[in-house]
């Protein structure tokens, strides 16, 4: 069982819908990440939050909007997505974060399988 | 720009065989290297993390080595089992564009046949 919990496991949405992906961890980690993974490809970094502040945005389109309400929760708000945004969205956490000399391992959730119709 | 390569892309072995997965990276200025396992449609499970100052790490039947100067890491799996079938990804953490980032390889898909 993973210690990073993502909901929902599966999501189908139309291009005009607004939906949110949720991620939760209770390991006391202060860094949380969103990755996007297309089939047969490695994960691609989207956003990093360190101590509840956005520290990295990998030039992600504005139709993806991250939010970190507290150190345990991470959301990804979706609006006006395109079919090519269909992918597995992975959340991860680590002790302190990439920009803080953190050499601890990343812990991943099981992901949300998103299909945009 | 850091590039991570994993060879082979796919590997099929009979149960009980010992095997080695390879990972190479182009920039040796890394902080650490992490091996993950991914089952189909699932997230990534961390297997082993090797700091840049370390040469190897062991966990059960798994042993990972790191040769930073040559830009190589191997993941050794002893006495393979069908349950080991998965995609194995390596990722290196280094500085890129002023930020510390984790760069993944494309993975090796392992099939262990009973």
mmCIF file of C-alpha atoms in Angstrom:
data_model
loop_
_atom_site.group_PDB
_atom_site.id
_atom_site.type_symbol
_atom_site.label_atom_id
_atom_site.label_comp_id
_atom_site.label_asym_id
_atom_site.label_seq_id
_atom_site.Cartn_x
_atom_site.Cartn_y
_atom_site.Cartn_z
ATOM 1 C CA UNK A 1 0.000 0.000 0.000
ATOM 2 C CA UNK A 2 1.238 3.464 -0.892
ATOM 3 C CA UNK A 3 1.500 6.192 1.744
ATOM 4 C CA UNK A 4 0.516 8.806 -0.827
ATOM 5 C CA UNK A 5 -3.205 8.618 -1.600
ATOM 6 C CA UNK A 6 -4.673 9.949 -4.813
ATOM 7 C CA UNK A 7 -8.343 10.372 -5.685
ATOM 8 C CA UNK A 8 -10.108 9.600 -7.877
ATOM 9 C CA UNK A 9 -8.404 6.553 -9.386
ATOM 10 C CA UNK A 10 -10.101 7.142 -12.725
ATOM 11 C CA UNK A 11 -11.658 10.281 -14.202
ATOM 12 C CA UNK A 12 -13.404 10.873 -17.498
ATOM 13 C CA UNK A 13 -14.176 14.477 -18.355
ATOM 14 C CA UNK A 14 -15.314 16.504 -21.323
ATOM 15 C CA UNK A 15 -13.336 19.404 -22.710
ATOM 16 C CA UNK A 16 -15.687 21.930 -21.113
ATOM 17 C CA UNK A 17 -15.705 20.362 -17.652
ATOM 18 C CA UNK A 18 -13.956 21.527 -14.505
ATOM 19 C CA UNK A 19 -12.602 18.832 -12.237
ATOM 20 C CA UNK A 20 -9.964 18.410 -9.533
ATOM 21 C CA UNK A 21 -7.447 15.744 -8.675
ATOM 22 C CA UNK A 22 -6.543 15.272 -5.018
ATOM 23 C CA UNK A 23 -3.449 13.989 -3.276
ATOM 24 C CA UNK A 24 -2.831 13.419 0.422
ATOM 25 C CA UNK A 25 0.156 12.257 2.462
ATOM 26 C CA UNK A 26 0.644 11.932 6.219
ATOM 27 C CA UNK A 27 4.368 11.252 6.342
ATOM 28 C CA UNK A 28 5.202 14.797 7.435
ATOM 29 C CA UNK A 29 6.771 15.537 4.067
ATOM 30 C CA UNK A 30 7.059 19.193 3.147
ATOM 31 C CA UNK A 31 7.501 18.797 -0.606
ATOM 32 C CA UNK A 32 4.832 17.582 -2.995
ATOM 33 C CA UNK A 33 4.936 17.047 -6.734
ATOM 34 C CA UNK A 34 2.670 16.551 -9.725
ATOM 35 C CA UNK A 35 3.904 14.406 -12.603
ATOM 36 C CA UNK A 36 2.217 13.516 -15.880
ATOM 37 C CA UNK A 37 2.876 10.144 -17.520
ATOM 38 C CA UNK A 38 1.785 9.143 -20.996
ATOM 39 C CA UNK A 39 1.670 5.483 -22.000
ATOM 40 C CA UNK A 40 5.078 3.821 -22.299
ATOM 41 C CA UNK A 41 6.836 7.084 -21.362
ATOM 42 C CA UNK A 42 8.622 8.152 -18.181
ATOM 43 C CA UNK A 43 6.937 10.588 -15.790
ATOM 44 C CA UNK A 44 7.293 14.274 -16.635
ATOM 45 C CA UNK A 45 7.489 16.844 -13.876
ATOM 46 C CA UNK A 46 4.706 19.456 -13.848
ATOM 47 C CA UNK A 47 4.811 21.266 -10.496
ATOM 48 C CA UNK A 48 6.693 21.193 -7.203
ATOM 49 C CA UNK A 49 5.525 22.669 -3.912
ATOM 50 C CA UNK A 50 7.984 23.134 -1.075
ATOM 51 C CA UNK A 51 6.665 24.255 2.293
ATOM 52 C CA UNK A 52 3.297 25.005 0.672
ATOM 53 C CA UNK A 53 4.843 27.381 -1.859
ATOM 54 C CA UNK A 54 5.062 26.714 -5.579
ATOM 55 C CA UNK A 55 8.772 26.307 -6.309
ATOM 56 C CA UNK A 56 8.777 24.787 -9.790
ATOM 57 C CA UNK A 57 6.311 25.162 -12.686
ATOM 58 C CA UNK A 58 7.603 23.365 -15.755
ATOM 59 C CA UNK A 59 5.855 25.745 -18.175
ATOM 60 C CA UNK A 60 2.594 23.866 -17.743
ATOM 61 C CA UNK A 61 -0.453 25.305 -19.608
ATOM 62 C CA UNK A 62 -2.777 27.385 -17.443
ATOM 63 C CA UNK A 63 -5.605 24.896 -17.905
ATOM 64 C CA UNK A 64 -3.782 22.992 -15.141
ATOM 65 C CA UNK A 65 -3.867 24.875 -11.835
ATOM 66 C CA UNK A 66 -2.144 23.449 -8.756
ATOM 67 C CA UNK A 67 -3.064 24.232 -5.184
ATOM 68 C CA UNK A 68 -1.454 23.271 -1.883
ATOM 69 C CA UNK A 69 -3.920 24.076 0.922
ATOM 70 C CA UNK A 70 -1.618 22.650 3.607
ATOM 71 C CA UNK A 71 1.466 20.481 3.946
ATOM 72 C CA UNK A 72 -0.543 17.255 3.634
ATOM 73 C CA UNK A 73 -2.754 18.088 0.676
ATOM 74 C CA UNK A 74 -2.130 18.827 -2.973
ATOM 75 C CA UNK A 75 -4.783 19.502 -5.585
ATOM 76 C CA UNK A 76 -4.664 19.844 -9.349
ATOM 77 C CA UNK A 77 -7.566 21.808 -10.809
ATOM 78 C CA UNK A 78 -8.437 21.017 -14.405
ATOM 79 C CA UNK A 79 -10.349 23.220 -16.821
ATOM 80 C CA UNK A 80 -10.868 23.209 -20.580
ATOM 81 C CA UNK A 81 -8.549 20.253 -21.120
ATOM 82 C CA UNK A 82 -7.718 18.750 -24.493
ATOM 83 C CA UNK A 83 -7.834 15.055 -25.468
ATOM 84 C CA UNK A 84 -4.020 15.030 -25.579
ATOM 85 C CA UNK A 85 -4.040 15.768 -21.840
ATOM 86 C CA UNK A 86 -5.289 12.236 -21.242
ATOM 87 C CA UNK A 87 -2.624 10.520 -19.133
ATOM 88 C CA UNK A 88 -1.790 9.075 -15.731
ATOM 89 C CA UNK A 89 -1.305 11.926 -13.238
ATOM 90 C CA UNK A 90 1.019 11.035 -10.412
ATOM 91 C CA UNK A 91 1.496 12.779 -7.108
ATOM 92 C CA UNK A 92 4.676 12.361 -5.097
ATOM 93 C CA UNK A 93 6.156 13.673 -1.876
ATOM 94 C CA UNK A 94 9.570 13.927 -0.260
ATOM 95 C CA UNK A 95 11.024 15.132 2.984
ATOM 96 C CA UNK A 96 11.871 18.724 2.118
ATOM 97 C CA UNK A 97 11.990 19.291 -1.606
ATOM 98 C CA UNK A 98 14.302 19.429 -4.557
ATOM 99 C CA UNK A 99 15.493 22.965 -3.911
ATOM 100 C CA UNK A 100 16.425 22.392 -0.263
ATOM 101 C CA UNK A 101 19.293 19.944 -0.627
ATOM 102 C CA UNK A 102 16.848 17.127 0.005
ATOM 103 C CA UNK A 103 18.387 13.761 -0.803
ATOM 104 C CA UNK A 104 15.487 11.686 0.481
ATOM 105 C CA UNK A 105 13.549 9.400 -1.868
ATOM 106 C CA UNK A 106 10.361 10.403 -3.636
ATOM 107 C CA UNK A 107 7.234 8.492 -2.641
ATOM 108 C CA UNK A 108 4.576 8.184 -5.342
ATOM 109 C CA UNK A 109 0.850 7.595 -5.213
ATOM 110 C CA UNK A 110 -0.938 5.174 -7.541
ATOM 111 C CA UNK A 111 -2.068 7.975 -9.798
ATOM 112 C CA UNK A 112 -5.285 9.175 -11.389
ATOM 113 C CA UNK A 113 -6.010 7.847 -14.857
ATOM 114 C CA UNK A 114 -7.508 10.820 -16.697
ATOM 115 C CA UNK A 115 -9.390 10.539 -19.986
ATOM 116 C CA UNK A 116 -10.499 13.712 -21.765
ATOM 117 C CA UNK A 117 -13.263 13.195 -24.321
ATOM 118 C CA UNK B 1 21.129 18.707 -20.237
ATOM 119 C CA UNK B 2 20.977 15.445 -18.297
ATOM 120 C CA UNK B 3 19.890 12.409 -20.295
ATOM 121 C CA UNK B 4 19.161 9.025 -18.764
ATOM 122 C CA UNK B 5 19.219 5.853 -20.847
ATOM 123 C CA UNK B 6 18.081 2.400 -19.817
ATOM 124 C CA UNK B 7 19.111 -0.726 -21.621
ATOM 125 C CA UNK B 8 17.525 -3.054 -22.534
ATOM 126 C CA UNK B 9 14.056 -1.601 -23.152
ATOM 127 C CA UNK B 10 12.548 -5.013 -22.498
ATOM 128 C CA UNK B 11 13.830 -8.238 -20.987
ATOM 129 C CA UNK B 12 12.251 -11.662 -20.656
ATOM 130 C CA UNK B 13 13.821 -14.301 -18.405
ATOM 131 C CA UNK B 14 12.835 -17.662 -16.880
ATOM 132 C CA UNK B 15 12.033 -17.811 -13.197
ATOM 133 C CA UNK B 16 15.037 -18.215 -10.922
ATOM 134 C CA UNK B 17 17.504 -16.428 -13.161
ATOM 135 C CA UNK B 18 19.727 -13.640 -11.870
ATOM 136 C CA UNK B 19 19.577 -10.505 -13.999
ATOM 137 C CA UNK B 20 21.025 -7.026 -14.397
ATOM 138 C CA UNK B 21 19.285 -3.869 -15.538
ATOM 139 C CA UNK B 22 21.412 -0.985 -16.759
ATOM 140 C CA UNK B 23 21.055 2.763 -16.420
ATOM 141 C CA UNK B 24 23.440 5.397 -17.797
ATOM 142 C CA UNK B 25 23.424 9.163 -17.445
ATOM 143 C CA UNK B 26 25.314 11.874 -19.284
ATOM 144 C CA UNK B 27 26.071 14.371 -16.490
ATOM 145 C CA UNK B 28 27.985 12.885 -13.571
ATOM 146 C CA UNK B 29 27.205 15.875 -11.306
ATOM 147 C CA UNK B 30 24.301 14.165 -9.595
ATOM 148 C CA UNK B 31 23.041 14.211 -6.013
ATOM 149 C CA UNK B 32 21.533 10.741 -5.998
ATOM 150 C CA UNK B 33 20.051 7.993 -8.157
ATOM 151 C CA UNK B 34 16.802 6.205 -7.416
ATOM 152 C CA UNK B 35 15.419 2.946 -8.818
ATOM 153 C CA UNK B 36 11.641 2.544 -9.069
ATOM 154 C CA UNK B 37 9.284 -0.232 -9.995
ATOM 155 C CA UNK B 38 6.026 0.441 -11.840
ATOM 156 C CA UNK B 39 3.262 -2.099 -12.338
ATOM 157 C CA UNK B 40 0.863 -1.531 -15.267
ATOM 158 C CA UNK B 41 -1.482 1.405 -14.633
ATOM 159 C CA UNK B 42 -0.003 1.994 -11.180
ATOM 160 C CA UNK B 43 2.255 4.521 -9.540
ATOM 161 C CA UNK B 44 5.961 4.180 -8.884
ATOM 162 C CA UNK B 45 7.325 2.205 -5.945
ATOM 163 C CA UNK B 46 10.721 3.297 -4.679
ATOM 164 C CA UNK B 47 13.133 0.348 -4.539
ATOM 165 C CA UNK B 48 16.547 1.784 -3.735
ATOM 166 C CA UNK B 49 18.172 5.194 -3.481
ATOM 167 C CA UNK B 50 21.934 5.628 -3.799
ATOM 168 C CA UNK B 51 23.515 8.892 -2.704
ATOM 169 C CA UNK B 52 26.259 10.300 -4.921
ATOM 170 C CA UNK B 53 28.862 9.402 -2.282
ATOM 171 C CA UNK B 54 27.780 5.758 -2.126
ATOM 172 C CA UNK B 55 28.775 2.826 -4.328
ATOM 173 C CA UNK B 56 25.852 0.478 -3.717
ATOM 174 C CA UNK B 57 22.675 -0.235 -1.819
ATOM 175 C CA UNK B 58 21.002 -3.546 -1.052
ATOM 176 C CA UNK B 59 17.454 -4.512 -0.183
ATOM 177 C CA UNK B 60 16.553 -8.174 -0.069
ATOM 178 C CA UNK B 61 17.164 -9.709 -3.505
ATOM 179 C CA UNK B 62 17.949 -6.313 -5.016
ATOM 180 C CA UNK B 63 21.358 -4.693 -5.251
ATOM 181 C CA UNK B 64 21.981 -1.361 -6.946
ATOM 182 C CA UNK B 65 25.422 -0.019 -7.761
ATOM 183 C CA UNK B 66 26.551 3.432 -8.787
ATOM 184 C CA UNK B 67 29.671 4.484 -10.687
ATOM 185 C CA UNK B 68 29.241 8.231 -10.835
ATOM 186 C CA UNK B 69 32.431 8.936 -12.754
ATOM 187 C CA UNK B 70 31.401 6.702 -15.639
ATOM 188 C CA UNK B 71 27.735 7.692 -15.420
ATOM 189 C CA UNK B 72 26.412 4.202 -14.812
ATOM 190 C CA UNK B 73 24.186 2.319 -12.421
ATOM 191 C CA UNK B 74 23.039 -1.285 -12.385
ATOM 192 C CA UNK B 75 20.151 -2.975 -10.643
ATOM 193 C CA UNK B 76 20.853 -6.632 -9.882
ATOM 194 C CA UNK B 77 17.896 -8.893 -9.152
ATOM 195 C CA UNK B 78 18.749 -12.291 -7.699
ATOM 196 C CA UNK B 79 16.629 -15.412 -8.120
ATOM 197 C CA UNK B 80 13.950 -13.643 -10.152
ATOM 198 C CA UNK B 81 10.269 -14.461 -9.559
ATOM 199 C CA UNK B 82 7.139 -13.917 -11.688
ATOM 200 C CA UNK B 83 6.094 -11.239 -9.171
ATOM 201 C CA UNK B 84 9.132 -9.228 -10.211
ATOM 202 C CA UNK B 85 7.522 -8.621 -13.608
ATOM 203 C CA UNK B 86 7.119 -4.848 -13.964
ATOM 204 C CA UNK B 87 8.750 -1.821 -15.553
ATOM 205 C CA UNK B 88 11.874 -0.655 -13.749
ATOM 206 C CA UNK B 89 12.779 3.025 -13.959
ATOM 207 C CA UNK B 90 15.914 4.773 -12.842
ATOM 208 C CA UNK B 91 15.984 8.483 -12.072
ATOM 209 C CA UNK B 92 18.862 10.800 -11.288
ATOM 210 C CA UNK B 93 18.627 13.948 -9.250
ATOM 211 C CA UNK B 94 20.808 16.826 -10.368
ATOM 212 C CA UNK B 95 20.830 20.537 -11.049
ATOM 213 C CA UNK B 96 19.235 21.628 -14.309
ATOM 214 C CA UNK B 97 18.392 25.149 -15.365
ATOM 215 C CA UNK B 98 19.115 26.449 -11.878
ATOM 216 C CA UNK B 99 16.748 23.999 -10.213
ATOM 217 C CA UNK B 100 17.299 20.578 -8.762
ATOM 218 C CA UNK B 101 15.331 18.061 -10.789
ATOM 219 C CA UNK B 102 14.726 14.353 -11.098
ATOM 220 C CA UNK B 103 15.310 13.033 -14.611
ATOM 221 C CA UNK B 104 13.869 9.633 -15.500
ATOM 222 C CA UNK B 105 14.964 7.012 -17.975
ATOM 223 C CA UNK B 106 12.352 5.348 -20.204
ATOM 224 C CA UNK B 107 12.450 2.163 -18.202
ATOM 225 C CA UNK B 108 13.109 -1.536 -18.729
ATOM 226 C CA UNK B 109 10.060 -3.774 -18.981
ATOM 227 C CA UNK B 110 10.880 -7.038 -17.219
ATOM 228 C CA UNK B 111 8.925 -10.248 -17.700
ATOM 229 C CA UNK B 112 9.775 -13.247 -15.524
ATOM 230 C CA UNK B 113 8.257 -16.429 -16.921
ATOM 231 C CA UNK B 114 7.195 -19.232 -14.555
#
